[in-house]
Coordinates of C-alpha atoms in Angstrom, one line a residue:
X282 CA 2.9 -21.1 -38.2
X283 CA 2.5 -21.6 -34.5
X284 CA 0.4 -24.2 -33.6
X285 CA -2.1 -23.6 -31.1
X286 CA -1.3 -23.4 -27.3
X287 CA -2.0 -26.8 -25.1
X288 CA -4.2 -26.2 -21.9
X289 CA -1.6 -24.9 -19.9
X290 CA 0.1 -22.6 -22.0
X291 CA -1.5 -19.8 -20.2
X292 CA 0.4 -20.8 -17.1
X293 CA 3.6 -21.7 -18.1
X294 CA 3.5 -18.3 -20.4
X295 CA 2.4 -16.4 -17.0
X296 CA 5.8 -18.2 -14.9
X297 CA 8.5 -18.0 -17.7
X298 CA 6.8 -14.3 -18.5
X299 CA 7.2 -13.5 -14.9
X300 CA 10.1 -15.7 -13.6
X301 CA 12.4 -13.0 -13.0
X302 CA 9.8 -10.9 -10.7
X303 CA 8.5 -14.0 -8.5
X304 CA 8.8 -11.7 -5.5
X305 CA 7.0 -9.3 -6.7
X306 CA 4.3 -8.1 -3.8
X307 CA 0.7 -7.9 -5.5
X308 CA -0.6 -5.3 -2.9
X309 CA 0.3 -1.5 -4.3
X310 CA 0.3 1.1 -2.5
X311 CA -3.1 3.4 -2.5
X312 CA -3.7 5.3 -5.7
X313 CA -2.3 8.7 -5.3
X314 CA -4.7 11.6 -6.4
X315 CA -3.3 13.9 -8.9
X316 CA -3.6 17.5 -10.0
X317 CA -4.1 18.7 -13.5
X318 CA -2.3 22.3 -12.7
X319 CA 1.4 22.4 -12.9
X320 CA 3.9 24.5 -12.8
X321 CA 6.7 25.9 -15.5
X322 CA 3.9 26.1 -18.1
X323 CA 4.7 27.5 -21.1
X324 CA 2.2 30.0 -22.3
X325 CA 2.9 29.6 -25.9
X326 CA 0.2 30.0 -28.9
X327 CA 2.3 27.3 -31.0
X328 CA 1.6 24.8 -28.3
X329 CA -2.0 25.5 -28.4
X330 CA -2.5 25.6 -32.2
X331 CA -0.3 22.1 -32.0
X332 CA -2.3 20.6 -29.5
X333 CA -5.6 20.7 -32.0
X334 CA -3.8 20.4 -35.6
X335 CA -5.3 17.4 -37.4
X336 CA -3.6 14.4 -38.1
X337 CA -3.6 11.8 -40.9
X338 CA -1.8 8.9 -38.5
X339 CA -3.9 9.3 -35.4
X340 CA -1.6 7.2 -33.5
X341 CA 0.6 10.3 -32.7
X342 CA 0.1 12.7 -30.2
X343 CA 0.7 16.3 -30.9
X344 CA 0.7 17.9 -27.4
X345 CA 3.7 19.8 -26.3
X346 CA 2.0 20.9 -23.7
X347 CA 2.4 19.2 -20.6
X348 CA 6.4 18.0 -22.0
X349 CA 7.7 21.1 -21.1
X350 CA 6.6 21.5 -17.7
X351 CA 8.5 20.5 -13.9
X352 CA 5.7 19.0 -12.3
X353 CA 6.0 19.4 -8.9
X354 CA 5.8 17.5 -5.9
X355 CA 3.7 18.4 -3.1
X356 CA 4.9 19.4 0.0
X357 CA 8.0 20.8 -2.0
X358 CA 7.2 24.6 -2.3
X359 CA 10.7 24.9 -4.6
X360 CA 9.6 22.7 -7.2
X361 CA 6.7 24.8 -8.6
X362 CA 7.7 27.8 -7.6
X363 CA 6.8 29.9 -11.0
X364 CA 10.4 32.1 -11.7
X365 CA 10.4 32.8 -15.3
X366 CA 9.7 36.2 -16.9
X367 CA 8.0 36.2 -20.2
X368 CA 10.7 38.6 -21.1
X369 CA 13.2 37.0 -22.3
X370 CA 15.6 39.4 -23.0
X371 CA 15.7 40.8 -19.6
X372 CA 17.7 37.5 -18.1
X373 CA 21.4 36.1 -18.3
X374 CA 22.2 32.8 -19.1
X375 CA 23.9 31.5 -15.3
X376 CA 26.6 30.5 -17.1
X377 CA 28.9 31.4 -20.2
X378 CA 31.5 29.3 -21.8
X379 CA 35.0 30.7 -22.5
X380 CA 36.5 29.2 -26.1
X381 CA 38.9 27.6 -24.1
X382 CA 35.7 26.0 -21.8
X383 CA 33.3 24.7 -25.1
X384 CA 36.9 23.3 -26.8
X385 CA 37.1 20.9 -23.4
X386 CA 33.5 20.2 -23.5
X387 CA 33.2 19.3 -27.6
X388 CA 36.0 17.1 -26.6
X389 CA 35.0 15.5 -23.4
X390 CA 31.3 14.8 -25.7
X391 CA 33.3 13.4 -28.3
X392 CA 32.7 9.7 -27.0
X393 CA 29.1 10.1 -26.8
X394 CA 28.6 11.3 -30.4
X395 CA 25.8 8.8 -32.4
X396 CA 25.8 10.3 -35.7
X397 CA 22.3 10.3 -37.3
X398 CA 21.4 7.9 -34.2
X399 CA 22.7 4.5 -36.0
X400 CA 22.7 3.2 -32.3
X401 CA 20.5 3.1 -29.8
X402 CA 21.7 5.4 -26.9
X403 CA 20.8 6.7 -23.6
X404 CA 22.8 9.6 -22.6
X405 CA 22.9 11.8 -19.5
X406 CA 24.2 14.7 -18.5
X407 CA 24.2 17.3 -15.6
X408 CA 24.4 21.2 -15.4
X409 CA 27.7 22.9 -14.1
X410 CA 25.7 23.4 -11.1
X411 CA 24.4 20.2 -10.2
X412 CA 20.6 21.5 -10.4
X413 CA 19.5 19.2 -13.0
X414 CA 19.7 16.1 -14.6
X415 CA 19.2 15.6 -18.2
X416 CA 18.7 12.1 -20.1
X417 CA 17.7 11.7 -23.9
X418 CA 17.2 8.4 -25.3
X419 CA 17.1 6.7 -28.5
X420 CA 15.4 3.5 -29.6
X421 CA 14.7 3.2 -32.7
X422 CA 16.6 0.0 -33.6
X423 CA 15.0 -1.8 -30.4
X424 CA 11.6 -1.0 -31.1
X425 CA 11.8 -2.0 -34.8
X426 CA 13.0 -5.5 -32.8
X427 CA 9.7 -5.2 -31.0
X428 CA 7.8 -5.1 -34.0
X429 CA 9.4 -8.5 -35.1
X430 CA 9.1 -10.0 -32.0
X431 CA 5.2 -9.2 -32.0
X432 CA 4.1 -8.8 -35.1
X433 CA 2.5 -5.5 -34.6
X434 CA 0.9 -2.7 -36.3
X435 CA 2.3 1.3 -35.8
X436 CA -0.5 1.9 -32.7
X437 CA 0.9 -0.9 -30.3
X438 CA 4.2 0.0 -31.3
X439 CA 4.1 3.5 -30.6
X440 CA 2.4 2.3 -27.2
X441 CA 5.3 0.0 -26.3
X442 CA 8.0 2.7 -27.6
X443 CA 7.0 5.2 -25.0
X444 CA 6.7 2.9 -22.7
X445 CA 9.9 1.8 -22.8
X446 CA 11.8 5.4 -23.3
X447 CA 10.0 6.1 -20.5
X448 CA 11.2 3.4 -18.7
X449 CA 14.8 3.7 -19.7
X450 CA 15.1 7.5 -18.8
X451 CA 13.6 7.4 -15.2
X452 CA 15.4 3.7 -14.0
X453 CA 19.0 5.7 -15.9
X454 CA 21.6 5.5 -13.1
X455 CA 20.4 2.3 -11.3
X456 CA 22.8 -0.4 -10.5
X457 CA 23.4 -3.0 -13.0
X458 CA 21.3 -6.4 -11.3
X459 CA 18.3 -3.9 -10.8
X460 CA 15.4 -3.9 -12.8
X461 CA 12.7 -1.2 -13.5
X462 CA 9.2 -2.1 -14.9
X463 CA 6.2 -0.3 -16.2
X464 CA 2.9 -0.9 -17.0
X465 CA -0.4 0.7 -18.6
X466 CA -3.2 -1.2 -17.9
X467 CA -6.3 0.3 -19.2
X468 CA -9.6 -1.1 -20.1
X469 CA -9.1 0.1 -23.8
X470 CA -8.7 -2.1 -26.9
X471 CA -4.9 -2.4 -26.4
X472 CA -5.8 -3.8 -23.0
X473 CA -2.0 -3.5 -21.3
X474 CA 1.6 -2.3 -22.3
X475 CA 4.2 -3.5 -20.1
X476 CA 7.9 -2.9 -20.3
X477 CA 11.0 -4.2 -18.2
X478 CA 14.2 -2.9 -18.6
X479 CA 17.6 -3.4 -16.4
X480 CA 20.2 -1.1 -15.1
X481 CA 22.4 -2.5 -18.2
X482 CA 20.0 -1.4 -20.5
X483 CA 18.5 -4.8 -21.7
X484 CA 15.1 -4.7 -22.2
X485 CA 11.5 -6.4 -23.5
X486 CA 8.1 -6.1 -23.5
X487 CA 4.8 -6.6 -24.8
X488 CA 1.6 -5.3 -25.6
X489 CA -2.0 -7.4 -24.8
X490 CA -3.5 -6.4 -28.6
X491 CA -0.3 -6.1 -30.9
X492 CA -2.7 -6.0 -34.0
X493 CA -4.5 -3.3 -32.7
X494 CA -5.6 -0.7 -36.2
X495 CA -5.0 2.5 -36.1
X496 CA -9.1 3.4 -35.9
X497 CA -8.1 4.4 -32.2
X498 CA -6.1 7.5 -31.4
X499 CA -3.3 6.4 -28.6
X500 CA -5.4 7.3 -25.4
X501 CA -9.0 5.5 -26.8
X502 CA -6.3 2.7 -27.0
X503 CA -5.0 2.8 -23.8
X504 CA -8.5 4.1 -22.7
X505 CA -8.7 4.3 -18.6
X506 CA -7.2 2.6 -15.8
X507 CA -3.7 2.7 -13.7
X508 CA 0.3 3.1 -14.1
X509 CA 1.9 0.7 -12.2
X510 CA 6.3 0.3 -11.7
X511 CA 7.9 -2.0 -10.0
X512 CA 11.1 -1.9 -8.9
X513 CA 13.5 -4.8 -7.6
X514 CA 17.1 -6.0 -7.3
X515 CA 18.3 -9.6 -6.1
X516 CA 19.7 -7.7 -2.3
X517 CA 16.2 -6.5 -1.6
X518 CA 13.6 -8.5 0.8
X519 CA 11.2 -7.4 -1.5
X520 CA 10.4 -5.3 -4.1
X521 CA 9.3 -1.3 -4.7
X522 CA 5.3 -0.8 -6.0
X523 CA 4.4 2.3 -6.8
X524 CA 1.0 3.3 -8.8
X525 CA -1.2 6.3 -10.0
X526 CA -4.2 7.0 -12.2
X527 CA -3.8 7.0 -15.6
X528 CA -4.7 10.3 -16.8
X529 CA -3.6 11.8 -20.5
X530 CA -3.4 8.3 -22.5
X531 CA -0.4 9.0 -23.9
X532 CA 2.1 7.5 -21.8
X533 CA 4.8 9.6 -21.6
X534 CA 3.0 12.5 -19.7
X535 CA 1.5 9.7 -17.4
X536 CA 4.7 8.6 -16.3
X537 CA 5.6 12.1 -15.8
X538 CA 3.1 12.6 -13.6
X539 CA 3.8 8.8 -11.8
X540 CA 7.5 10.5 -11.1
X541 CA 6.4 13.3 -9.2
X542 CA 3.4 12.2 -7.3
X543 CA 4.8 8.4 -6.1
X544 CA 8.6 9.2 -6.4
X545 CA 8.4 13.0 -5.5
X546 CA 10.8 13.6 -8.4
X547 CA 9.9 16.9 -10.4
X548 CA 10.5 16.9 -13.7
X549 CA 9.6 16.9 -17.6
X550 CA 9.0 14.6 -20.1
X551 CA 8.9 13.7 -23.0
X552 CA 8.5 10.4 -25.4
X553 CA 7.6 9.3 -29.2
X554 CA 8.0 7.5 -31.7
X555 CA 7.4 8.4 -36.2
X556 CA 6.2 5.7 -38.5
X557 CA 6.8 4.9 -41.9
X558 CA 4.4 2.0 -42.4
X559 CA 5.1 -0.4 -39.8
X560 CA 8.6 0.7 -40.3
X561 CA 9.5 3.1 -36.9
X562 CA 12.0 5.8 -38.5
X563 CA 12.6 8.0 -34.9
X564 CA 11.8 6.9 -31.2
X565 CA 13.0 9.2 -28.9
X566 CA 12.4 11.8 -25.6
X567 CA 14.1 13.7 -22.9
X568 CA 13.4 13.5 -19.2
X569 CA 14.8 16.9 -17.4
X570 CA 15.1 16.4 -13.6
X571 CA 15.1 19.0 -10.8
X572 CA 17.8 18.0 -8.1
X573 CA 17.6 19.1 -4.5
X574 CA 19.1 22.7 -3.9
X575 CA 18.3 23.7 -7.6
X576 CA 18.6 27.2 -8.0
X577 CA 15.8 29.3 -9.2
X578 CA 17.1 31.2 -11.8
X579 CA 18.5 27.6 -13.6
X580 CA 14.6 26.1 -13.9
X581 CA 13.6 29.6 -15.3
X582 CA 16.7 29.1 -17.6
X583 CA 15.7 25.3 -18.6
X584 CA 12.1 26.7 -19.2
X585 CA 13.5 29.1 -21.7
X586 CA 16.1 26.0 -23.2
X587 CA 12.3 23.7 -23.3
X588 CA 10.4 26.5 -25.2
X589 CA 13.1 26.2 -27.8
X590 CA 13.6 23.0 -27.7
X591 CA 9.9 22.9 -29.3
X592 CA 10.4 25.6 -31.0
X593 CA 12.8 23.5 -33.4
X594 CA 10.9 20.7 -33.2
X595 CA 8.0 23.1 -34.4
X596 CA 4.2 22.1 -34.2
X597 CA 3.6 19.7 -36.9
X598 CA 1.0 16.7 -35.5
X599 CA 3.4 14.5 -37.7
X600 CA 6.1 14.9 -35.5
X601 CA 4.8 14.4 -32.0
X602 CA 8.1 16.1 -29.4
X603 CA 11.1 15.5 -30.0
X604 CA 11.0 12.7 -33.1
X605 CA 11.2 15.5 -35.8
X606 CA 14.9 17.0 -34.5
X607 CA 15.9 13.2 -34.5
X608 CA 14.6 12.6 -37.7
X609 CA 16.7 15.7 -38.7
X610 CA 19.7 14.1 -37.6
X611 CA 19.5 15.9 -34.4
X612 CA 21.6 13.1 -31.8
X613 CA 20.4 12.4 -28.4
X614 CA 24.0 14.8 -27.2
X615 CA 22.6 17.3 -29.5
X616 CA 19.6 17.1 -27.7
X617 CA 20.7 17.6 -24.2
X618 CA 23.2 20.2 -25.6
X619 CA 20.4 22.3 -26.7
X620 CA 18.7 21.7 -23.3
X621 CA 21.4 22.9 -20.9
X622 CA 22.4 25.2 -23.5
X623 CA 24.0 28.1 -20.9
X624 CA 23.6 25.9 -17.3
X625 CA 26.9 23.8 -18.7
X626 CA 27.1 20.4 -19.3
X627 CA 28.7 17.5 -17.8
X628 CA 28.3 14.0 -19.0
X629 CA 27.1 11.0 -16.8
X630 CA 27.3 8.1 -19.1
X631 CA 25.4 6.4 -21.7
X632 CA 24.6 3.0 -22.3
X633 CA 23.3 1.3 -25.7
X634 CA 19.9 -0.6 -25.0
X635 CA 19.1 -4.4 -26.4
X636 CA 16.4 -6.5 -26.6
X637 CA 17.3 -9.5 -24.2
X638 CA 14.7 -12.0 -22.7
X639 CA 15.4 -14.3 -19.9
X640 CA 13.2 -17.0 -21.4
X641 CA 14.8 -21.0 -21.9
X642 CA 13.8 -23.9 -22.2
X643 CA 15.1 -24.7 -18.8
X644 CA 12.5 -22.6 -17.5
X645 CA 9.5 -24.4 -19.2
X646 CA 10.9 -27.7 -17.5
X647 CA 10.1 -25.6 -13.8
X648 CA 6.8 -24.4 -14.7
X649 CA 5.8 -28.1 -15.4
X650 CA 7.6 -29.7 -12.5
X651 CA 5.1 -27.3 -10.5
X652 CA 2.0 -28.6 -11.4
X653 CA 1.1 -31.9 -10.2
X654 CA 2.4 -34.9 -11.7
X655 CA -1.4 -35.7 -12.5
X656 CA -2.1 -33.1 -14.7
X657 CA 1.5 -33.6 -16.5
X658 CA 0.2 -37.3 -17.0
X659 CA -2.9 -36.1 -18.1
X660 CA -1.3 -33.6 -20.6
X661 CA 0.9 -35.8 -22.0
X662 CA -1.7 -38.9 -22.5
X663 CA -4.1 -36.4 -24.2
X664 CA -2.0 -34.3 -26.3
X665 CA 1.5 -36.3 -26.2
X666 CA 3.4 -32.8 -26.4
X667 CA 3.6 -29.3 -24.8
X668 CA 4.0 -25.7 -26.7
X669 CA 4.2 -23.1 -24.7
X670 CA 5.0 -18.9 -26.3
X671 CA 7.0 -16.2 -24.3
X672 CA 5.1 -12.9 -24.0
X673 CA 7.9 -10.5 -24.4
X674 CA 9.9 -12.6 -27.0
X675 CA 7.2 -14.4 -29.0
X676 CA 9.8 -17.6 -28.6
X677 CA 8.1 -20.8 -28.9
X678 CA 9.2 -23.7 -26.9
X679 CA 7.8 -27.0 -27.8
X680 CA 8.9 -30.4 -26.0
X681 CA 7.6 -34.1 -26.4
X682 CA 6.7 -37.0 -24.1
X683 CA 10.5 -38.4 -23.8
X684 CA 12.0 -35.3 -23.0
X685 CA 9.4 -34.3 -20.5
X686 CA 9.3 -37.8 -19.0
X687 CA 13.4 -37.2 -18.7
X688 CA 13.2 -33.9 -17.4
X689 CA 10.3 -33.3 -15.5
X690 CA 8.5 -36.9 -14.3
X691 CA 12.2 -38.3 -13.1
X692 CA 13.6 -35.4 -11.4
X693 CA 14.3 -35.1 -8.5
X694 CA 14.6 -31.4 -6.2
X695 CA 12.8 -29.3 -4.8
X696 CA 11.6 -26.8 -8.0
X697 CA 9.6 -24.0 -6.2
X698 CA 13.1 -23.4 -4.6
X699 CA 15.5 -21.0 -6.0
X700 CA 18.6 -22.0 -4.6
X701 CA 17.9 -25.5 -5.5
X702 CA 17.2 -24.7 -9.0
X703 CA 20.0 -22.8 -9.8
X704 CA 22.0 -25.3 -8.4
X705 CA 20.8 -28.0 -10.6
X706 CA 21.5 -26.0 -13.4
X707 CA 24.8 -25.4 -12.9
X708 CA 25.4 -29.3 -12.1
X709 CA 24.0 -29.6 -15.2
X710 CA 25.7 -26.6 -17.1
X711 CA 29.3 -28.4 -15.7
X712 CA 28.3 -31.7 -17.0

């Protein structure tokens, strides 16, 4: 049982928490208004009847609508532009395999296959023509690590699942030392979700109410406030902020919407996750990405390849887009097959996400050496120890008056420094 936090907990939880980002700028840019109209709608009665289905586990979502759609970026006439016909007889696939074309393909995919999605996977993949970008990821393993880690109930779970599918899908294709985080912060019960994750596809997280009941649907959760991301890698002076309003509750279309109104990027997604219990049996989504020079008649064709694509996944509230194909055994190749289904496919890469947290006992010895020896003397003469708790890990790190007298009231340096810090550990690492 972990035994209660001293006095300054808080602040050594918010430096080792945060260590990694100590650059980050607080100031964001202004919040960017944003539109409830998009384009590349899909005027579908299933989506309308699975929009208001009922729902025993009120922790899903069961809106399609909204995942199928390129929001588009203003200014950017192309990426709205409506170029669909509602008959969909009456057009051509752009492109059409020979045998001798889909042998080379089921052969080049062949690396990428996950059967039944035993791994955790992010996959990409790009049409023949370079229009669009597709990414499907699968986390199922990693959130089910989460829910360790935290100790938490279905609701914060599926919270922190989208959050971090999201996260995964939009920072796919960044360099390796970068790092891509996202945050809700509402002013609902769940308070905040925030999730980092690296261009090698480690990640953690945490929610601010992990035992959170499922009394609350997802958006009374989340409830009303902002989506913020930050974006960083060691080269940069300082690091990328973008925000907008939070305006659906359920993540995944939030971030959506985030994409194309900060980072002009049109596109569709979608994210979820399916419970058994507090056991997570499918986490999963699909982010579909317009390219410059996309031609028109390959978004009308992805439209068509999205109204299918939840057409399989069909309209149960149970199985909030695109968890039921996964649960089904569809993989996150299957996926993107079925969604560049005729534009050709050509894989990008995948990666296999992991839970990984910078946090160390190392780092608790900084956050003490920057407060002032008087309070460290004060800590110690008054409580004789310190216990401090990661936020993303839920590691507890507890150290008593002879090693803090060893390592923190006797050294020597400079600790608010970087370059001195890392020095000292390596002089201690090669000793």
């Amino acid at each position: 049982m972990i035994m209660a936090i001293t006095r300054i907990a808080s602040f050594v939880q918010l430096i080792m928490a945060t260590f990694t980002l100590s650059t980050t700028c607080t100031k964001f840019r202004s919040l960017a208004s944003v539109t409830t109209s998009y384009a590349f709608q899909f005027p579908s009665s299933s989506l309308s009847s699975a929009s208001t289905a009922g729902r025993s586990k009120r922790w899903h979502s069961s809106a399609a609508f909204g995942r199928t759609t390129f929001r588009y970026v203003r200014g950017d006439i192309d990426s709205w532009r409506m170029t669909s016909s509602a008959d969909e007889s009456s057009s051509t696939s752009p492109l059409s395999l020979t045998a001798a074309a889909a042998d080379t393909l089921s052969k080049n995919l062949e690396p990428y296959q996950n059967k039944n999605n035993l791994d955790d996977q992010v996959f990409s993949a790009m049409s023949a023509d370079g229009g669009l970008k597709v990414t499907v990821a699968t986390i199922r393993n990693l959130l089910n690590e989460f829910m360790i880690q935290h100790t938490m109930n279905p609701l914060p779970g599926d919270a922190l699942g989208r959050a971090t599918l999201c996260a995964l899908m939009a920072s796919n294709g960044m360099q390796e030392e970068q790092m891509f985080q996202l945050s809700m912060k509402g002013d609902g019960p769940l308070r905040e979700c925030l999730t980092i994750v690296t261009g090698k596809g480690e990640a953690r997280g945490y929610v601010g109410n992990p035992r959170l009941g499922e009394i609350f649907t997802l958006k009374e959760a989340i409830g009303e406030g902002t989506v913020q991301v930050v974006k960083n890698h060691p080269d940069w002076p300082r690091p990328y902020n973008g925000i907008t309003a939070i305006t659906h509750g359920d993540i995944d279309r939030d971030v959506g919407i985030y994409l194309a109104e900060s980072e002009q990027r049109s596109c569709a997604l979608a994210a979820a996750t399916s419970w058994n219990g507090i056991l997570c049996t499918a986490a999963g989504g699909y982010l579909v990405e317009r390219l410059p020079d996309c031609p028109p008649e390959t978004m009308a064709h992805m439209e068509r390849n999205l109204a299918k694509l939840v057409e399989m996944n069909g309209d149960d509230a149970e199985a909030a887009l695109p968890t039921k194909l996964m649960l089904e055994g569809k993989t996150a190749v299957d996926i993107a097959s079925i969604l560049l289904d005729g534009l050709g496919m050509e894989p990008l890469g995948q990666l296999e996400p992991k839970p990984k947290c910078p946090c160390s006992s190392e780092k608790l010895v900084r956050s003490l050496r920057l407060l002032p020896r008087e309070e460290v003397d004060t800590i110690l003469r008054e409580e004789g120890k310190v216990e401090a708790r990661c936020e993303f890990c839920g590691t507890v790190y507890r150290m008593g008056k002879e090693e803090i007298e060893k390592n923190v009231l006797e050294a020597t340096g400079d600790a608010s420094n970087d370059s001195d810090w890392e020095k000292e550990i390596e002089d201690k690492s090669g000793n």
